[in-house]
C-alpha cells in the first residue's frame, strides 16, 4: 500500500464510524425522550448527551414545566438560622470539626423581621435552614419561632424546614406548630458513596436518613430531598440511580445542585478527582431537566450552588425546569458564617437588593413570580386529593 492509499484508508476509517455514531446517538436520545418511563440506561444516555442532544432535552423539559406547573416561580425567603451543627459531613464547611468557623444563631427578633419583610414583599413562604441539633432547647426555640411566624402573618406565610434528622415526635411537634414542608437531602442514594462522604457512625446513618423521609411523609409534610452533583467518586450511573430514587420515593420537592469544594473539609483532599466546575454545573442542569421530564408536577428549586458556579445559574435552572427560588433573607452579618462551600454568592447583599436583583432575573428567564402564594407542590396536592 502506498502512502497515499494508506492515508485515504485511515481517513475513511476514522471518519466513517464517528459520523454514523453521531446519528445513532441522536436517534437514541429522540427515542428515549418519547418514552413514558426511563430505564437506568436511558437516564445514563440522557446525562451523557452531547451539546445538540442536550438542547432537545431542555426543550422538552421546559415545555413540560410550562404545561404542568406553569410559568410561575415561587419565592421562599431563606433564613440560615444557625451554623451550629453536631455532625461532621465530609463535604460541608460548617461541619462540627471545622474550628475556624464562628458559630451563631440568628436572634428571634431578626427572624421575625425577616418574616415581616417576606410578608410585605409578597413572598408566599419561608425556609428555615440550620446545622443539625436535636437538644430540647433548640427544638423548643424552633417550635416557638414557627408559632410566632404563623401569628405574625395570620397563617399566610408557608414554612419549609431544613433542620436535618430529628425524632418522629419532633417532626410532629414542628408540623403542629406550623411547618408544612420539610427538605432533607439524601446527598447521594448510593449507600457506599454515602459512607465515603460521611463518617460511618450512628450519627451519619444512611438508613436513618432514608427513614426520615418516610416519617415526614406519614406525618403529612410536603417532602423534599436532593443530592449533590459532581461529588468525588460519584459516577453518572449513581446520578441515574438518584433520579430513580426520587421517582421511587414519589417526592414532592427537590433541591439539588453541584458539589463545591471547601478547603476546611476532608473531601478537599480529593479535589483532583472532580469534574471542572463548569461540567458539574452542566450536569446539574441536565439533572434538573431530566427530573422535570420524569416528575412533571413536583416543585424543583433553582439552588444557590448553581449560581455559585455560573452567575446566571439559577435563571438557567428555571429555564430548563425549576420553579422555586430561595432568596436569602439571612441578616448580612451572619452570612460569612454560613459558608457551606467556597465562593457562595450573595453573602453581602441585603434582602432588598437580593429581591430587586432576583425579580429582574426571573423576568429575564421569561417567568413570572407567584406573589403572595404558597406555591405548594402540585404533586403533593394531587396525591392528597386522591386519598
Ligand atoms: N443540616 C441540614 C441542612 C443544612 S445543610 C442538613 O444537612 O440536612 C443543607 C445542604 O447543603 C446539604 O443537604 C448539602 O446538600 C448542601 N451542602 C453542604 N455542603 C456542600 C458543598 N460543599 N457543596 C454543595 N452543597 C453542599
Ligand atoms: Fe451539618 Fe448539614 Fe453541614 Fe452535615 S450538611 S455538617 S448536617 S450543616
Short mmCIF file of C-alpha atoms and ligand atoms in Angstrom, two decimals:
data_model
loop_
_atom_site.label_atom_id
_atom_site.label_comp_id
_atom_site.label_asym_id
_atom_site.label_seq_id
_atom_site.Cartn_x
_atom_site.Cartn_y
_atom_site.Cartn_z
CA UNK A 1 0.00 0.00 0.00
CA UNK A 2 1.48 3.37 -0.91
CA UNK A 3 1.37 6.28 1.49
CA UNK A 4 -1.44 7.99 -0.35
CA UNK A 5 -3.75 4.96 -0.18
CA UNK A 6 -2.92 4.25 3.42
CA UNK A 7 -3.87 7.81 4.36
CA UNK A 8 -7.12 7.53 2.43
CA UNK A 9 -8.00 4.28 4.22
CA UNK A 10 -7.16 5.56 7.65
CA UNK A 11 -9.03 8.77 6.95
CA UNK A 12 -12.14 6.82 5.95
CA UNK A 13 -11.79 4.53 8.94
CA UNK A 14 -11.61 7.36 11.44
CA UNK A 15 -14.29 9.40 9.92
CA UNK A 16 -16.97 6.94 8.91
CA UNK A 17 -17.76 5.39 12.32
CA UNK A 18 -17.84 8.76 14.05
CA UNK A 19 -20.39 10.02 11.59
CA UNK A 20 -22.67 7.03 11.97
CA UNK A 21 -22.19 7.04 15.74
CA UNK A 22 -23.33 10.58 15.81
CA UNK A 23 -26.59 9.64 14.09
CA UNK A 24 -27.11 6.62 16.32
CA UNK A 25 -26.76 8.75 19.47
CA UNK A 26 -29.11 11.38 18.09
CA UNK A 27 -31.79 8.84 17.27
CA UNK A 28 -31.30 7.15 20.60
CA UNK A 29 -31.96 10.39 22.51
CA UNK A 30 -35.03 11.12 20.37
CA UNK A 31 -36.37 7.68 21.09
CA UNK A 32 -35.69 7.93 24.81
CA UNK A 33 -37.46 11.26 25.02
CA UNK A 34 -40.60 9.68 23.56
CA UNK A 35 -40.82 7.16 26.42
CA UNK A 36 -43.12 7.50 29.45
CA UNK A 37 -40.73 5.72 31.79
CA UNK A 38 -36.94 5.88 31.68
CA UNK A 39 -34.69 2.94 32.49
CA UNK A 40 -31.33 3.42 34.19
CA UNK A 41 -29.61 3.06 30.80
CA UNK A 42 -31.90 5.69 29.29
CA UNK A 43 -31.00 8.05 32.13
CA UNK A 44 -27.29 7.46 31.66
CA UNK A 45 -27.63 8.22 27.95
CA UNK A 46 -29.54 11.41 28.73
CA UNK A 47 -26.99 12.50 31.31
CA UNK A 48 -24.20 11.88 28.80
CA UNK A 49 -26.00 13.61 25.92
CA UNK A 50 -23.87 15.89 23.76
CA UNK A 51 -24.47 19.57 23.13
CA UNK A 52 -27.09 19.23 20.38
CA UNK A 53 -28.99 16.45 22.17
CA UNK A 54 -28.85 18.45 25.38
CA UNK A 55 -30.89 21.15 23.63
CA UNK A 56 -33.62 18.60 22.85
CA UNK A 57 -33.77 17.54 26.48
CA UNK A 58 -34.01 21.16 27.60
CA UNK A 59 -36.69 21.99 25.01
CA UNK A 60 -38.85 19.12 26.27
CA UNK A 61 -38.29 19.84 29.98
CA UNK A 62 -39.16 23.48 29.53
CA UNK A 63 -42.33 22.57 27.59
CA UNK A 64 -43.32 20.13 30.36
CA UNK A 65 -42.66 22.73 33.04
CA UNK A 66 -44.96 25.21 31.32
CA UNK A 67 -47.67 22.61 30.79
CA UNK A 68 -47.69 21.04 34.25
CA UNK A 69 -46.53 23.71 36.71
CA UNK A 70 -46.91 26.87 34.63
CA UNK A 71 -44.60 29.85 34.32
CA UNK A 72 -44.91 31.00 37.92
CA UNK A 73 -41.84 30.93 40.11
CA UNK A 74 -42.45 30.82 43.86
CA UNK A 75 -40.24 32.58 46.40
CA UNK A 76 -39.17 31.01 49.68
CA UNK A 77 -37.37 33.59 51.82
CA UNK A 78 -34.40 31.68 53.27
CA UNK A 79 -33.10 32.16 56.81
CA UNK A 80 -29.85 30.36 57.57
CA UNK A 81 -30.81 30.20 61.19
CA UNK A 82 -27.68 28.74 62.74
CA UNK A 83 -24.35 27.23 61.74
CA UNK A 84 -24.08 25.25 64.96
CA UNK A 85 -24.01 21.62 63.89
CA UNK A 86 -23.48 18.34 65.71
CA UNK A 87 -22.48 16.48 62.55
CA UNK A 88 -19.30 16.07 60.59
CA UNK A 89 -20.29 15.58 56.94
CA UNK A 90 -17.01 15.46 55.00
CA UNK A 91 -18.09 18.00 52.38
CA UNK A 92 -19.62 20.78 54.46
CA UNK A 93 -17.87 23.98 55.51
CA UNK A 94 -19.86 24.31 58.76
CA UNK A 95 -19.22 20.75 59.96
CA UNK A 96 -18.63 20.43 63.68
CA UNK A 97 -14.93 19.67 63.19
CA UNK A 98 -14.22 22.97 61.41
CA UNK A 99 -12.77 25.04 64.22
CA UNK A 100 -12.22 28.13 62.08
CA UNK A 101 -15.96 28.89 61.97
CA UNK A 102 -17.50 31.39 64.41
CA UNK A 103 -20.78 29.84 65.42
CA UNK A 104 -24.01 31.86 65.52
CA UNK A 105 -27.75 31.60 65.96
CA UNK A 106 -29.90 34.36 64.46
CA UNK A 107 -31.98 36.08 67.17
CA UNK A 108 -35.74 35.68 67.30
CA UNK A 109 -36.33 39.39 66.66
CA UNK A 110 -34.25 39.26 63.49
CA UNK A 111 -36.07 36.19 62.21
CA UNK A 112 -39.43 37.84 62.80
CA UNK A 113 -38.23 40.98 61.00
CA UNK A 114 -37.25 38.82 58.05
CA UNK A 115 -40.66 37.13 58.17
CA UNK A 116 -42.31 40.57 58.09
CA UNK A 117 -40.13 41.50 55.09
CA UNK A 118 -41.20 38.31 53.34
CA UNK A 119 -44.86 39.06 54.05
CA UNK A 120 -44.63 42.73 52.99
CA UNK A 121 -42.93 41.78 49.75
CA UNK A 122 -45.37 39.08 48.72
CA UNK A 123 -43.09 36.10 49.33
CA UNK A 124 -45.53 33.28 49.95
CA UNK A 125 -43.20 31.25 52.15
CA UNK A 126 -40.05 30.99 54.20
CA UNK A 127 -37.41 28.31 54.58
CA UNK A 128 -35.67 27.93 57.93
CA UNK A 129 -32.41 26.05 57.49
CA UNK A 130 -29.78 25.20 60.04
CA UNK A 131 -26.99 22.94 61.15
CA UNK A 132 -28.34 19.80 62.80
CA UNK A 133 -29.12 19.90 66.52
CA UNK A 134 -31.56 17.81 68.45
CA UNK A 135 -31.25 19.17 72.00
CA UNK A 136 -34.51 20.21 73.69
CA UNK A 137 -33.52 23.88 73.92
CA UNK A 138 -33.09 24.07 70.14
CA UNK A 139 -36.27 22.11 69.43
CA UNK A 140 -38.26 24.48 71.67
CA UNK A 141 -36.74 27.54 70.04
CA UNK A 142 -37.82 26.30 66.61
CA UNK A 143 -41.33 25.44 67.86
CA UNK A 144 -41.67 28.97 69.30
CA UNK A 145 -40.38 30.58 66.13
CA UNK A 146 -42.81 28.63 63.97
CA UNK A 147 -45.76 29.71 66.10
CA UNK A 148 -44.62 33.33 66.08
CA UNK A 149 -44.13 33.43 62.30
CA UNK A 150 -47.61 31.95 61.88
CA UNK A 151 -49.11 34.51 64.29
CA UNK A 152 -47.33 37.43 62.70
CA UNK A 153 -48.57 36.50 59.24
CA UNK A 154 -52.06 35.32 60.24
CA UNK A 155 -51.09 31.94 58.90
CA UNK A 156 -50.32 33.44 55.49
CA UNK A 157 -46.62 32.53 55.29
CA UNK A 158 -45.96 28.91 54.42
CA UNK A 159 -42.95 27.44 56.24
CA UNK A 160 -40.42 24.90 54.99
CA UNK A 161 -37.90 23.43 57.43
CA UNK A 162 -34.46 22.07 56.63
CA UNK A 163 -33.05 21.03 60.01
CA UNK A 164 -31.79 17.56 59.27
CA UNK A 165 -32.66 14.35 61.08
CA UNK A 166 -34.98 14.58 64.08
CA UNK A 167 -37.18 12.15 66.01
CA UNK A 168 -40.72 11.50 64.84
CA UNK A 169 -42.03 13.40 67.87
CA UNK A 170 -40.01 16.47 66.98
CA UNK A 171 -41.14 16.36 63.35
CA UNK A 172 -44.74 16.14 64.66
CA UNK A 173 -44.22 18.99 67.12
CA UNK A 174 -42.92 21.27 64.35
CA UNK A 175 -45.71 20.22 61.98
CA UNK A 176 -48.31 21.09 64.60
CA UNK A 177 -46.54 24.41 65.24
CA UNK A 178 -46.99 25.39 61.59
CA UNK A 179 -44.25 23.93 59.36
CA UNK A 180 -45.74 22.04 56.44
CA UNK A 181 -42.80 21.27 54.16
CA UNK A 182 -39.50 19.61 55.01
CA UNK A 183 -36.32 19.30 52.98
CA UNK A 184 -33.77 16.66 53.78
CA UNK A 185 -31.33 15.75 51.03
CA UNK A 186 -30.20 12.19 50.80
CA UNK A 187 -26.99 13.71 49.33
CA UNK A 188 -26.44 10.51 47.30
CA UNK A 189 -28.67 7.46 47.04
CA UNK A 190 -25.63 5.18 46.72
CA UNK A 191 -25.06 3.74 50.19
CA UNK A 192 -21.36 3.08 49.55
CA UNK A 193 -20.77 6.58 48.29
CA UNK A 194 -22.77 7.93 51.24
CA UNK A 195 -20.15 6.49 53.58
CA UNK A 196 -17.32 7.96 51.51
CA UNK A 197 -18.71 11.43 52.10
CA UNK A 198 -19.85 10.92 55.71
CA UNK A 199 -18.28 9.29 58.74
CA UNK A 200 -19.55 5.72 59.10
CA UNK A 201 -21.15 6.02 62.53
CA UNK A 202 -24.54 6.21 64.22
CA UNK A 203 -24.75 9.98 63.75
CA UNK A 204 -24.42 9.67 59.99
CA UNK A 205 -26.54 6.64 59.25
CA UNK A 206 -27.79 6.18 55.67
CA UNK A 207 -30.90 4.21 56.71
CA UNK A 208 -31.85 6.80 59.33
CA UNK A 209 -31.73 9.48 56.65
CA UNK A 210 -33.98 7.49 54.34
CA UNK A 211 -36.36 6.67 57.18
CA UNK A 212 -36.64 10.37 57.97
CA UNK A 213 -38.16 10.90 54.52
CA UNK A 214 -40.81 8.23 55.15
CA UNK A 215 -41.60 9.55 58.63
CA UNK A 216 -42.07 13.08 57.30
CA UNK A 217 -44.41 11.81 54.56
CA UNK A 218 -46.52 9.89 57.10
CA UNK A 219 -46.88 12.94 59.32
CA UNK A 220 -48.26 14.94 56.41
CA UNK A 221 -45.38 17.15 55.29
CA UNK A 222 -44.64 18.04 51.67
CA UNK A 223 -41.39 16.10 51.46
CA UNK A 224 -38.32 17.24 49.57
CA UNK A 225 -34.96 15.67 49.03
CA UNK A 226 -31.98 16.06 46.72
CA UNK A 227 -28.38 15.23 46.01
CA UNK A 228 -25.06 16.87 45.33
CA UNK A 229 -23.86 16.54 41.76
CA UNK A 230 -20.24 16.00 40.82
CA UNK A 231 -19.02 14.56 44.13
CA UNK A 232 -15.65 12.85 44.15
CA UNK A 233 -16.13 9.09 43.45
CA UNK A 234 -19.63 9.70 42.00
CA UNK A 235 -20.46 8.23 38.57
CA UNK A 236 -23.12 9.08 36.01
CA UNK A 237 -24.74 5.74 36.90
CA UNK A 238 -25.02 6.97 40.52
CA UNK A 239 -26.83 10.08 39.31
CA UNK A 240 -29.18 7.93 37.21
CA UNK A 241 -29.92 5.94 40.38
CA UNK A 242 -30.54 9.19 42.27
CA UNK A 243 -33.21 10.15 39.73
CA UNK A 244 -34.83 6.70 40.04
CA UNK A 245 -34.66 7.06 43.83
CA UNK A 246 -36.62 10.34 43.68
CA UNK A 247 -39.23 8.75 41.44
CA UNK A 248 -39.48 5.66 43.58
CA UNK A 249 -39.95 7.72 46.73
CA UNK A 250 -42.54 9.82 44.91
CA UNK A 251 -41.09 13.04 46.34
CA UNK A 252 -42.98 16.34 46.28
CA UNK A 253 -39.99 18.67 46.06
CA UNK A 254 -36.37 18.53 45.04
CA UNK A 255 -33.36 20.73 45.68
CA UNK A 256 -30.13 19.63 44.10
CA UNK A 257 -27.02 21.33 42.86
CA UNK A 258 -23.33 20.95 42.18
CA UNK A 259 -20.96 19.83 44.89
CA UNK A 260 -18.49 22.65 45.51
CA UNK A 261 -15.33 22.04 47.46
CA UNK A 262 -14.44 23.79 50.73
CA UNK A 263 -10.84 23.83 51.84
CA UNK A 264 -11.55 23.19 55.52
CA UNK A 265 -13.23 19.84 54.86
CA UNK A 266 -11.85 16.30 54.47
CA UNK A 267 -13.25 15.90 50.93
CA UNK A 268 -10.99 18.72 49.78
CA UNK A 269 -8.16 16.19 49.62
CA UNK A 270 -9.95 14.56 46.67
CA UNK A 271 -10.44 17.71 44.63
CA UNK A 272 -8.15 16.31 41.90
CA UNK A 273 -10.90 13.76 41.15
CA UNK A 274 -13.52 16.40 40.43
CA UNK A 275 -15.03 17.40 37.12
CA UNK A 276 -14.43 21.04 36.26
CA UNK A 277 -16.93 23.36 37.93
CA UNK A 278 -18.38 24.10 34.52
CA UNK A 279 -19.04 20.41 33.90
CA UNK A 280 -20.55 19.96 37.34
CA UNK A 281 -22.86 22.84 36.52
CA UNK A 282 -23.78 21.36 33.14
CA UNK A 283 -24.55 18.03 34.74
CA UNK A 284 -26.69 19.76 37.37
CA UNK A 285 -28.75 21.49 34.68
CA UNK A 286 -29.30 18.14 32.99
CA UNK A 287 -30.37 16.59 36.29
CA UNK A 288 -32.97 19.35 36.77
CA UNK A 289 -34.26 18.99 33.22
CA UNK A 290 -34.46 15.18 33.31
CA UNK A 291 -36.18 15.20 36.69
CA UNK A 292 -38.76 17.67 35.36
CA UNK A 293 -39.47 15.27 32.48
CA UNK A 294 -39.75 12.32 34.90
CA UNK A 295 -41.75 14.05 37.66
CA UNK A 296 -43.80 16.62 35.83
CA UNK A 297 -45.68 18.34 38.66
CA UNK A 298 -43.21 18.42 41.57
CA UNK A 299 -41.50 21.59 42.82
CA UNK A 300 -37.85 21.87 41.83
CA UNK A 301 -35.57 24.54 43.31
CA UNK A 302 -33.07 26.60 41.36
CA UNK A 303 -30.39 26.30 44.04
CA UNK A 304 -27.80 28.80 45.24
CA UNK A 305 -24.96 26.39 44.45
CA UNK A 306 -25.91 26.65 40.76
CA UNK A 307 -25.41 30.40 40.99
CA UNK A 308 -22.07 29.91 42.76
CA UNK A 309 -20.61 28.43 39.58
CA UNK A 310 -22.47 30.39 36.94
CA UNK A 311 -23.76 33.91 37.67
CA UNK A 312 -26.89 33.11 35.68
CA UNK A 313 -27.10 29.59 37.09
CA UNK A 314 -30.45 29.93 38.78
CA UNK A 315 -32.06 31.54 35.72
CA UNK A 316 -30.71 28.72 33.58
CA UNK A 317 -32.19 26.19 36.01
CA UNK A 318 -35.56 27.98 35.79
CA UNK A 319 -35.47 27.78 32.03
CA UNK A 320 -34.96 24.03 31.97
CA UNK A 321 -37.50 23.07 34.63
CA UNK A 322 -37.01 24.57 38.11
CA UNK A 323 -39.88 26.64 39.58
CA UNK A 324 -38.73 27.61 43.09
CA UNK A 325 -36.21 30.26 44.21
CA UNK A 326 -34.98 30.86 47.72
CA UNK A 327 -33.89 34.49 48.10
CA UNK A 328 -31.57 34.82 51.06
CA UNK A 329 -33.13 36.79 53.95
CA UNK A 330 -30.41 35.94 56.49
CA UNK A 331 -29.20 39.20 58.10
CA UNK A 332 -25.96 40.08 56.30
CA UNK A 333 -23.74 39.95 59.41
CA UNK A 334 -24.31 36.18 59.69
CA UNK A 335 -23.78 35.21 56.08
CA UNK A 336 -20.00 34.79 56.27
CA UNK A 337 -20.72 32.23 58.97
CA UNK A 338 -22.81 30.01 56.71
CA UNK A 339 -20.28 29.11 54.07
CA UNK A 340 -21.16 25.53 53.20
CA UNK A 341 -18.79 25.75 50.23
CA UNK A 342 -16.37 28.20 48.63
CA UNK A 343 -17.49 31.20 46.55
CA UNK A 344 -21.02 31.17 47.97
CA UNK A 345 -22.85 34.04 46.24
CA UNK A 346 -24.85 36.97 47.72
CA UNK A 347 -23.03 36.99 51.03
CA UNK A 348 -23.01 40.77 51.23
CA UNK A 349 -26.39 41.69 49.78
CA UNK A 350 -29.24 42.98 51.90
CA UNK A 351 -32.63 41.35 51.41
CA UNK A 352 -33.89 44.36 49.49
CA UNK A 353 -31.01 44.19 46.99
CA UNK A 354 -31.42 40.44 46.66
CA UNK A 355 -35.09 40.92 45.90
CA UNK A 356 -34.61 43.53 43.17
CA UNK A 357 -31.88 41.52 41.53
CA UNK A 358 -33.93 38.33 41.64
CA UNK A 359 -37.10 39.83 40.25
CA UNK A 360 -35.19 41.16 37.27
CA UNK A 361 -33.50 37.80 36.79
CA UNK A 362 -36.79 35.91 36.83
CA UNK A 363 -38.32 38.17 34.23
CA UNK A 364 -35.19 37.72 32.15
CA UNK A 365 -35.73 33.98 32.29
CA UNK A 366 -39.23 34.56 30.86
CA UNK A 367 -41.09 33.57 34.04
CA UNK A 368 -43.43 35.42 36.42
CA UNK A 369 -43.47 35.49 40.21
CA UNK A 370 -46.25 33.86 42.24
CA UNK A 371 -46.56 36.76 44.69
CA UNK A 372 -48.28 36.00 47.98
CA UNK A 373 -48.92 32.34 47.13
CA UNK A 374 -47.60 29.28 48.92
CA UNK A 375 -46.99 27.53 45.63
CA UNK A 376 -47.11 24.06 47.14
CA UNK A 377 -46.14 21.13 45.02
CA UNK A 378 -48.99 20.22 42.66
CA UNK A 379 -47.79 16.66 43.01
CA UNK A 380 -48.48 16.73 46.75
CA UNK A 381 -51.94 18.24 46.22
CA UNK A 382 -52.80 15.64 43.62
CA UNK A 383 -51.69 12.71 45.78
CA UNK A 384 -53.65 14.03 48.75
CA UNK A 385 -56.79 14.60 46.71
CA UNK A 386 -56.61 11.03 45.50
CA UNK A 387 -56.50 9.62 49.04
N1 LIG B 1 -28.03 20.47 58.26
C1 LIG B 1 -29.10 20.26 57.36
C2 LIG B 1 -29.41 21.45 56.48
C3 LIG B 1 -28.28 22.37 56.16
S1 LIG B 1 -27.10 21.81 55.01
C4 LIG B 1 -28.85 19.03 56.52
O1 LIG B 1 -27.70 18.66 56.37
O2 LIG B 1 -29.81 18.45 56.02
C5 LIG B 1 -28.01 21.95 53.50
C6 LIG B 1 -27.40 21.28 52.30
O3 LIG B 1 -26.21 21.94 51.91
C7 LIG B 1 -26.95 19.87 52.50
O4 LIG B 1 -28.03 18.98 52.42
C8 LIG B 1 -25.94 19.67 51.37
O5 LIG B 1 -26.54 19.03 50.25
C9 LIG B 1 -25.57 21.11 50.99
N2 LIG B 1 -24.10 21.26 51.06
C10 LIG B 1 -23.31 21.16 52.13
N3 LIG B 1 -22.01 21.26 51.76
C11 LIG B 1 -21.99 21.44 50.42
C12 LIG B 1 -20.95 21.58 49.45
N4 LIG B 1 -19.68 21.57 49.80
N5 LIG B 1 -21.31 21.73 48.16
C13 LIG B 1 -22.61 21.76 47.80
N6 LIG B 1 -23.63 21.62 48.65
C14 LIG B 1 -23.32 21.44 49.97
FE1 LIG B 2 -24.23 19.82 59.45
FE2 LIG B 2 -25.96 19.76 57.37
FE3 LIG B 2 -23.39 20.57 57.07
FE4 LIG B 2 -23.90 17.99 57.54
S1 LIG B 2 -24.55 19.18 55.74
S2 LIG B 2 -22.31 19.21 58.53
S3 LIG B 2 -25.64 18.15 58.93
S4 LIG B 2 -24.97 21.56 58.25
#
